[in-house]
Coordinates of C-alpha atoms and ligand atoms in Angstrom, one line a residue:
M515 CA -60.7 201.1 196.5
I516 CA -58.7 197.9 196.6
L517 CA -56.6 196.4 193.7
I518 CA -56.1 192.6 193.8
K519 CA -53.0 192.2 191.8
G520 CA -51.0 189.4 190.2
G521 CA -53.5 186.5 190.8
T522 CA -55.2 184.1 188.4
V523 CA -59.0 184.8 188.3
I524 CA -61.0 181.6 188.1
G525 CA -64.5 181.6 186.7
P526 CA -66.9 179.0 185.3
T527 CA -65.2 179.4 181.9
G528 CA -61.7 179.0 183.0
A529 CA -58.6 180.7 184.4
T530 CA -57.2 184.1 183.4
P531 CA -54.3 186.0 184.9
A532 CA -55.9 189.4 185.8
D533 CA -56.1 192.2 188.3
V534 CA -59.4 193.0 190.0
L535 CA -60.4 196.5 191.1
V536 CA -62.9 196.8 193.9
V537 CA -64.6 200.1 194.5
G538 CA -66.9 200.2 197.6
E539 CA -68.9 197.0 197.8
Q540 CA -68.5 195.9 194.2
V541 CA -66.1 194.8 191.5
S542 CA -65.5 197.8 189.4
A543 CA -63.1 196.4 186.7
I544 CA -60.9 193.6 185.6
F545 CA -57.6 194.4 184.0
S546 CA -54.9 192.5 182.1
P547 CA -52.0 192.0 184.5
G548 CA -50.4 195.4 185.3
Q549 CA -52.9 197.4 183.2
G550 CA -54.9 198.7 186.2
P551 CA -54.4 201.9 188.0
A552 CA -50.9 202.6 189.1
E553 CA -50.1 202.3 192.7
G554 CA -51.4 205.3 194.6
D555 CA -53.8 206.2 197.3
F556 CA -55.5 202.8 197.5
E557 CA -54.9 199.4 199.1
T558 CA -53.2 196.7 197.0
I559 CA -53.5 193.0 197.8
D560 CA -50.8 190.9 196.4
A561 CA -52.4 187.7 194.9
T562 CA -49.2 186.4 193.3
G563 CA -49.4 182.6 193.1
K564 CA -53.0 182.6 194.3
Y565 CA -56.3 181.7 192.6
V566 CA -58.8 184.6 192.8
I567 CA -62.3 183.0 192.9
P568 CA -65.8 184.3 193.6
G569 CA -66.9 183.9 197.2
A570 CA -68.6 180.6 197.5
V571 CA -72.3 180.2 197.8
D572 CA -73.6 177.5 200.1
A573 CA -77.2 176.9 199.0
H574 CA -78.1 174.5 201.8
T575 CA -77.5 175.3 205.5
H576 CA -79.5 174.9 208.7
M577 CA -78.5 177.4 211.4
E578 CA -80.4 176.9 214.6
L579 CA -82.7 174.3 213.1
P580 CA -85.0 172.7 215.6
F581 CA -84.6 168.9 215.0
G582 CA -85.0 165.8 217.1
G583 CA -85.7 167.6 220.3
T584 CA -82.7 169.9 220.1
F585 CA -81.4 172.7 217.8
A586 CA -78.6 172.8 215.3
S587 CA -75.6 174.1 217.3
D588 CA -74.5 176.9 215.1
T589 CA -76.3 180.2 215.4
F590 CA -76.3 182.6 212.5
D591 CA -73.5 184.3 214.2
T592 CA -71.2 181.3 214.7
G593 CA -72.2 179.6 211.5
T594 CA -71.7 182.5 209.2
R595 CA -68.4 183.4 210.8
A596 CA -67.2 179.8 210.3
A597 CA -68.4 179.9 206.7
A598 CA -66.4 183.1 206.1
W599 CA -63.3 181.5 207.4
G600 CA -63.8 178.8 204.8
G601 CA -64.3 181.1 201.8
T602 CA -68.1 181.0 201.7
T603 CA -69.6 184.5 201.5
T604 CA -73.3 183.7 201.0
I605 CA -75.5 181.1 202.5
I606 CA -79.0 180.2 201.7
D607 CA -80.6 178.9 204.9
F608 CA -83.9 177.1 205.2
A609 CA -86.6 179.0 207.0
V610 CA -89.2 176.6 208.5
Q611 CA -92.9 176.5 208.4
R612 CA -93.8 173.8 211.0
T613 CA -97.0 171.8 210.4
G614 CA -99.9 174.0 211.5
E615 CA -97.9 177.2 211.4
V616 CA -98.6 180.2 209.1
V617 CA -95.8 180.3 206.5
Q618 CA -95.2 184.0 207.0
D619 CA -94.8 183.5 210.8
G620 CA -92.1 180.8 210.2
L621 CA -90.4 183.2 207.9
A622 CA -90.6 186.1 210.4
A623 CA -89.0 183.8 213.0
W624 CA -86.1 183.0 210.7
H625 CA -85.5 186.7 209.9
G626 CA -85.6 187.2 213.7
K627 CA -82.8 184.7 214.2
A628 CA -80.6 186.0 211.4
M629 CA -81.0 189.7 211.3
G630 CA -78.0 191.6 212.7
N631 CA -76.2 188.3 213.4
C632 CA -74.7 187.3 210.1
H633 CA -71.1 187.9 209.1
I634 CA -71.8 187.2 205.4
D635 CA -74.8 187.8 203.2
Y636 CA -77.7 185.4 203.5
A637 CA -80.9 184.4 201.8
F638 CA -83.6 181.9 202.6
H639 CA -85.4 179.0 201.1
M640 CA -88.7 178.1 202.8
I641 CA -89.5 174.6 204.1
L642 CA -93.2 173.9 203.8
G643 CA -94.2 171.6 206.6
G644 CA -97.8 171.7 205.7
V645 CA -99.1 172.2 202.2
D646 CA -102.7 173.5 202.2
D647 CA -104.7 176.3 200.6
E648 CA -103.1 178.9 202.9
S649 CA -99.5 177.8 202.4
L650 CA -100.0 177.6 198.6
K651 CA -101.2 181.2 198.6
A652 CA -98.2 182.1 200.7
M653 CA -95.9 180.6 198.1
D654 CA -97.0 183.4 195.7
T655 CA -96.5 186.1 198.3
L656 CA -93.0 184.9 199.1
V657 CA -92.0 184.8 195.5
T658 CA -93.4 188.3 194.6
D659 CA -92.8 190.2 197.9
E660 CA -90.1 188.4 200.0
G661 CA -87.4 187.4 197.6
I662 CA -87.9 183.7 198.5
T663 CA -88.2 181.7 195.3
S664 CA -87.6 178.1 196.3
F665 CA -89.5 175.7 198.6
K666 CA -88.3 172.5 200.2
L667 CA -90.7 169.6 200.6
F668 CA -90.0 166.4 202.4
M669 CA -90.9 162.9 201.3
A670 CA -89.3 161.7 204.6
Y671 CA -89.9 162.4 208.3
P672 CA -93.7 161.5 208.6
G673 CA -95.3 163.5 211.3
V674 CA -92.6 166.2 211.2
F675 CA -91.9 167.8 207.8
Y676 CA -93.5 165.1 205.6
S677 CA -95.8 165.9 202.6
D678 CA -97.8 163.2 200.8
D679 CA -97.9 162.9 197.0
G680 CA -101.0 165.0 196.7
Q681 CA -99.6 167.8 198.7
I682 CA -96.3 167.6 196.7
L683 CA -98.2 167.7 193.4
R684 CA -100.2 170.8 194.5
A685 CA -97.0 172.6 195.6
M686 CA -95.4 171.7 192.3
Q687 CA -98.3 173.0 190.3
K688 CA -98.1 176.3 192.2
A689 CA -94.4 176.5 191.6
R690 CA -94.9 175.8 187.9
D691 CA -97.3 178.8 187.8
N692 CA -95.2 181.3 189.8
G693 CA -91.7 180.2 188.6
A694 CA -90.4 178.9 191.9
M695 CA -88.1 175.9 192.3
I696 CA -89.2 172.9 194.3
M697 CA -86.4 171.4 196.4
M698 CA -87.0 167.8 197.4
H699 CA -85.8 165.7 200.3
A700 CA -86.2 162.5 198.3
E701 CA -86.4 159.5 200.6
N702 CA -89.5 157.3 201.1
G703 CA -90.2 158.2 204.8
P704 CA -93.1 155.8 205.5
A705 CA -91.1 152.9 204.2
I706 CA -88.0 154.0 206.2
D707 CA -90.1 154.2 209.4
V708 CA -91.2 150.5 208.9
L709 CA -87.5 149.5 208.6
V710 CA -86.5 151.5 211.6
K711 CA -89.2 150.0 213.8
Q712 CA -88.2 146.5 212.7
A713 CA -84.5 147.1 213.3
L714 CA -85.1 148.4 216.8
E715 CA -87.4 145.4 217.5
R716 CA -84.4 143.2 216.6
G717 CA -82.2 145.1 219.0
E718 CA -80.2 146.9 216.3
T719 CA -79.6 150.2 218.0
D720 CA -76.1 151.4 216.8
P721 CA -75.6 154.4 214.6
I722 CA -74.8 152.2 211.5
H723 CA -78.5 151.1 211.5
H724 CA -79.4 154.6 210.6
G725 CA -77.8 154.0 207.2
L726 CA -79.0 150.4 206.9
T727 CA -82.6 151.4 207.4
R728 CA -82.4 154.1 204.7
P729 CA -81.4 152.0 201.7
E730 CA -80.4 153.3 198.3
A731 CA -83.7 151.9 196.9
L732 CA -85.8 154.3 199.0
E733 CA -83.8 157.3 197.9
A734 CA -83.9 156.2 194.2
E735 CA -87.7 155.4 194.4
A736 CA -88.5 158.8 196.0
T737 CA -86.2 160.6 193.5
S738 CA -88.0 158.9 190.6
R739 CA -91.4 159.7 192.1
A740 CA -90.5 163.3 192.6
I741 CA -89.4 163.5 189.0
W742 CA -92.6 161.9 187.7
L743 CA -94.7 164.2 189.9
A744 CA -92.9 167.3 188.6
G745 CA -93.6 166.0 185.1
V746 CA -97.3 165.8 185.9
A747 CA -97.0 169.4 187.1
A748 CA -95.9 170.4 183.5
D749 CA -92.1 170.2 184.2
C750 CA -92.1 172.2 187.4
P751 CA -88.4 173.0 188.2
L752 CA -87.2 170.4 190.6
Y753 CA -84.0 170.3 192.6
I754 CA -83.1 167.2 194.5
V755 CA -81.2 168.0 197.7
H756 CA -78.3 166.1 199.3
L757 CA -78.3 163.3 196.7
S758 CA -76.1 160.4 198.0
A759 CA -76.8 157.3 196.0
S760 CA -75.9 156.0 192.5
K761 CA -79.4 154.9 191.6
A762 CA -80.9 158.2 192.6
L763 CA -78.3 159.9 190.4
E764 CA -79.4 157.6 187.5
Q765 CA -82.9 158.9 187.9
V766 CA -81.8 162.5 187.7
A767 CA -79.5 161.8 184.7
A768 CA -82.3 160.1 182.8
A769 CA -84.6 163.1 183.4
R770 CA -81.9 165.5 182.3
D771 CA -81.3 163.5 179.2
L772 CA -84.9 164.1 178.3
G773 CA -84.3 167.8 178.7
R774 CA -86.3 168.1 181.9
N775 CA -85.8 170.9 184.4
V776 CA -84.5 168.5 187.0
F777 CA -81.3 169.4 189.0
A778 CA -79.5 167.9 191.9
E779 CA -76.9 168.8 194.5
T780 CA -74.6 166.5 196.5
C781 CA -72.6 167.3 199.6
P782 CA -68.9 166.7 200.6
Q783 CA -69.8 164.0 203.0
Y784 CA -71.2 161.8 200.2
L785 CA -68.1 162.4 198.1
Y786 CA -65.6 161.3 200.8
L787 CA -67.2 159.5 203.8
T788 CA -68.7 156.0 204.0
L789 CA -71.2 153.9 205.8
E790 CA -68.5 151.5 207.0
D791 CA -65.7 153.8 207.9
Q792 CA -67.6 156.6 209.6
L793 CA -71.2 155.6 210.4
G794 CA -69.9 152.2 211.3
A795 CA -67.2 153.5 213.7
P796 CA -67.0 151.5 216.9
G797 CA -69.5 152.0 219.7
F798 CA -71.6 155.2 219.5
E799 CA -68.8 157.1 217.6
G800 CA -70.7 156.7 214.3
A801 CA -73.4 159.1 215.6
K802 CA -71.1 162.0 214.4
W803 CA -72.0 160.9 210.9
V804 CA -75.7 160.4 211.2
C805 CA -77.3 162.5 208.5
S806 CA -80.1 162.0 206.0
T807 CA -79.7 161.0 203.3
P808 CA -77.1 158.7 204.9
L809 CA -73.5 157.9 204.0
R810 CA -73.4 155.0 201.5
S811 CA -71.3 151.8 201.3
K812 CA -67.7 152.0 200.2
H813 CA -68.2 148.6 198.5
E814 CA -70.6 150.2 196.0
T815 CA -69.8 152.8 193.4
H816 CA -71.5 155.8 194.9
R817 CA -68.6 158.1 195.5
A818 CA -67.1 157.6 192.1
D819 CA -70.5 158.1 190.5
L820 CA -71.1 161.3 192.4
W821 CA -67.7 162.7 191.2
Q822 CA -68.6 161.7 187.7
G823 CA -72.0 163.4 188.1
L824 CA -70.3 166.6 189.1
R825 CA -68.2 166.4 185.9
T826 CA -71.2 165.7 183.6
N827 CA -73.4 168.3 185.4
D828 CA -76.0 165.7 186.4
L829 CA -75.0 167.1 189.8
S830 CA -74.9 170.8 189.3
V831 CA -74.2 172.1 192.8
V832 CA -72.2 171.1 195.9
S833 CA -73.8 172.4 199.1
T834 CA -73.0 171.3 202.7
D835 CA -76.5 170.6 204.3
H836 CA -74.7 172.1 207.2
C837 CA -76.7 170.9 210.2
P838 CA -74.3 170.7 213.2
F839 CA -74.9 169.0 216.5
C840 CA -72.5 168.5 219.3
F841 CA -71.6 165.0 220.4
K842 CA -72.2 165.7 224.0
D843 CA -75.9 166.1 225.0
Q844 CA -77.0 166.3 221.3
K845 CA -75.8 163.3 219.4
E846 CA -75.9 161.5 222.7
L847 CA -79.7 161.7 222.7
G848 CA -79.6 158.6 220.5
I849 CA -77.5 156.3 222.8
G850 CA -79.3 153.0 222.7
D851 CA -81.6 154.1 219.8
F852 CA -80.1 155.3 216.6
S853 CA -83.5 156.8 215.5
K854 CA -83.1 159.5 218.2
I855 CA -79.7 160.8 217.0
P856 CA -80.2 164.3 215.6
N857 CA -79.5 164.1 211.9
G858 CA -76.8 166.3 210.6
I859 CA -73.1 167.0 209.8
G860 CA -71.3 170.3 210.1
S861 CA -69.2 171.3 207.1
V862 CA -70.0 174.9 206.2
E863 CA -66.4 175.9 206.8
H864 CA -64.8 173.1 204.7
R865 CA -66.7 172.9 201.4
V866 CA -64.3 175.1 199.4
D867 CA -61.3 173.1 200.6
L868 CA -62.8 169.7 200.3
L869 CA -63.9 170.4 196.7
Y870 CA -60.5 171.9 195.9
Q871 CA -59.0 168.5 196.9
G872 CA -61.1 167.1 194.1
V873 CA -59.1 169.4 191.7
V874 CA -55.8 168.3 193.2
D875 CA -56.9 164.6 192.8
G876 CA -57.8 165.2 189.1
K877 CA -61.5 164.7 189.6
L878 CA -62.6 168.3 188.8
S879 CA -61.2 171.1 186.7
L880 CA -60.6 174.5 188.4
A881 CA -63.5 176.0 186.4
R882 CA -65.8 173.2 187.5
W883 CA -64.7 173.7 191.1
V884 CA -65.8 177.3 191.0
E885 CA -68.9 176.5 189.1
T886 CA -70.2 173.9 191.5
I887 CA -69.5 175.8 194.7
A888 CA -70.3 179.4 193.6
T889 CA -71.5 180.2 190.1
T890 CA -74.2 177.5 189.6
P891 CA -75.7 177.8 193.1
A892 CA -76.0 181.6 192.5
R893 CA -77.6 181.0 189.1
M894 CA -79.8 178.2 190.3
F895 CA -81.3 180.3 193.1
G896 CA -81.6 183.7 191.6
L897 CA -78.5 185.4 193.0
F898 CA -76.5 185.8 189.8
P899 CA -74.8 188.0 188.7
R900 CA -74.6 189.7 192.0
K901 CA -73.1 186.6 193.5
G902 CA -71.1 183.7 192.1
I903 CA -68.9 185.5 189.6
I904 CA -66.1 188.1 189.6
A905 CA -67.4 190.6 187.0
P906 CA -67.9 194.4 186.9
G907 CA -71.0 195.2 188.9
S908 CA -70.9 192.0 190.9
D909 CA -70.6 192.2 194.7
A910 CA -67.0 192.1 195.7
D911 CA -67.2 188.7 197.4
I912 CA -63.8 187.4 196.6
V913 CA -61.5 184.6 197.9
L914 CA -57.8 184.3 197.4
Y915 CA -57.0 180.6 197.4
D916 CA -53.4 179.5 198.0
P917 CA -52.7 176.2 196.2
A918 CA -49.2 176.1 197.8
A919 CA -50.4 176.1 201.4
R920 CA -52.2 173.2 203.3
T921 CA -55.2 172.9 205.5
R922 CA -55.6 170.4 208.2
I923 CA -59.2 170.1 209.4
G924 CA -60.0 169.4 213.1
V925 CA -61.9 170.4 216.1
E926 CA -58.9 172.4 217.5
T927 CA -58.8 174.7 214.5
H928 CA -62.3 174.9 213.1
H929 CA -64.7 177.8 213.9
M930 CA -68.0 176.0 213.9
N931 CA -69.8 175.6 217.2
M932 CA -69.2 171.9 217.4
D933 CA -67.3 169.7 219.9
H934 CA -66.0 167.4 217.2
S935 CA -65.3 167.4 213.5
A936 CA -66.7 165.0 211.0
W937 CA -63.5 165.7 209.1
E938 CA -61.0 165.3 211.8
G939 CA -57.5 164.9 210.4
Y940 CA -58.4 165.6 206.8
E941 CA -55.6 167.3 204.9
I942 CA -56.2 169.5 201.9
A943 CA -53.5 170.6 199.5
G944 CA -54.7 174.2 199.4
K945 CA -55.9 176.9 201.7
V946 CA -58.3 179.8 201.9
D947 CA -55.9 182.8 202.2
T948 CA -58.0 186.0 202.1
V949 CA -61.8 186.5 202.1
M950 CA -63.6 189.6 201.1
S951 CA -67.3 190.2 201.6
R952 CA -68.9 193.1 199.7
G953 CA -65.6 194.8 199.5
R954 CA -64.6 194.3 203.2
V955 CA -61.6 192.1 203.9
I956 CA -62.9 189.7 206.6
V957 CA -60.2 187.1 206.6
K958 CA -56.5 187.8 206.0
D959 CA -53.1 186.6 207.3
G960 CA -54.8 184.0 209.5
A961 CA -56.8 186.7 211.3
Y962 CA -60.5 187.5 211.4
H963 CA -61.5 191.1 210.5
G964 CA -65.2 190.5 209.9
G965 CA -68.1 191.3 212.2
K966 CA -71.6 190.2 213.1
G967 CA -74.1 192.3 211.3
H968 CA -72.1 192.9 208.2
G969 CA -74.0 190.2 206.4
Q970 CA -77.3 191.4 204.8
F971 CA -80.4 189.6 203.7
V972 CA -80.5 189.2 199.9
R973 CA -83.8 188.9 198.1
R974 CA -83.5 186.4 195.3
G975 CA -85.0 186.4 191.9
L976 CA -86.2 183.3 190.0
S977 CA -83.7 180.7 188.8
D978 CA -81.8 181.6 185.7
Y979 CA -80.6 178.0 185.3
L980 CA -83.7 176.5 183.7
I981 CA -83.3 174.6 180.5
Ligands
LIG2493 N1 -81.0 166.0 206.8 C1 -80.1 166.1 207.8 O1 -79.1 165.4 207.9 N2 -80.3 167.1 208.8 C2 -81.4 168.0 208.7 C3 -82.5 167.7 207.8 C4 -82.1 166.7 206.8 O2 -82.9 166.5 205.8
LIG2494 ZN1 -83.2 167.1 203.7
LIG2495 ZN1 -80.9 170.0 204.8

């Protein structure tokens, strides 16, 4: 039994001074300050001056993802440990069905990578790399038997993960019937491939051309098309991943204004980083920030619009799209040809801090901070109320956040398996102080007390966030 005493508990409805009693792996009770059990034969954690928040839920990670001739550099061991350091206590990673592969085989491979290796709890979405009669049947099985209730499709990456509109519609109809969520990588891949080829023919090989060949219009068009297709599939629940551009956000907002079950997430990189300052860094340096969707121009309104979208709930979730690659030997695969740079940024350790900086900057309320990083992802993907909230009966996944301390991000101090940081030098006016995962204190006093294998696979239910 552990009593967390003297802190301010933050939930999606606001802040309350309260003491939290943890018994075993769960929250047992929440008391008015000082009204809990008197000190005795149990541990007390002093949370005076700290925010007590639910462990964060990162609904979009790619540990060990095969991509661009290499693999994302974090394993489930290194990636979930780094997540824990940063206050994330659940990840939802993407299991992959490659084109031609049986869905259940792809899922089994992902279980094989993760089982026994995770430091925090984990769940899976399923990437469908080939929509056909078999994989459509498998969608039902995954929902009913495997606790996998969301499926990612790609309008980008022809020849790799791409689905055409007919395949997308069929998967959406299936999801409409079995209650699953369709997650969409919304970029017009065939059109992007034309622009990439033309750029390379002109000798434009630097990393910035990754962004210039993936213009906002092709994200907005795909987002709009996905929304229309979901409408044809009788308002199949649709979740746009890694939304980066103002005009894509407009499409989502318009659908939501009509009462549609259309949702979207953004990621910290789109809230802070830009095409010019990062992707356009001199020489090949910009490769560190090659990700898709790409970073957008600082001369347009994207970042301000995304922060506003988080306030209005047109953006409901902040995930990381954690997909780390080392600079040496991995990002370097694209020297002389930006299209060969593996796509991805590593941030799983930093999302709680980077979004807290939004609170400090007056862009988000404390309640909205917790809602976008923990409560809504848990609700969106069928983990609530076990995850995403501090309430009696919930898992004791709890973070003590210290608003009086500071965090400086960099490769010397981070725990991700990366030889650089996309966030080098970023300073946050706050710090993850203590992290508890299912009742076990895994980070405290700057030391790590967790362990590989503590994290368990969590079967998810259907979304409880639908309108
Ligand atoms: N985008 C990335 O940046 N990396 C992996 C896959 C994706 O869609
Ligand atoms: Zn994607
Ligand atoms: Zn992704």
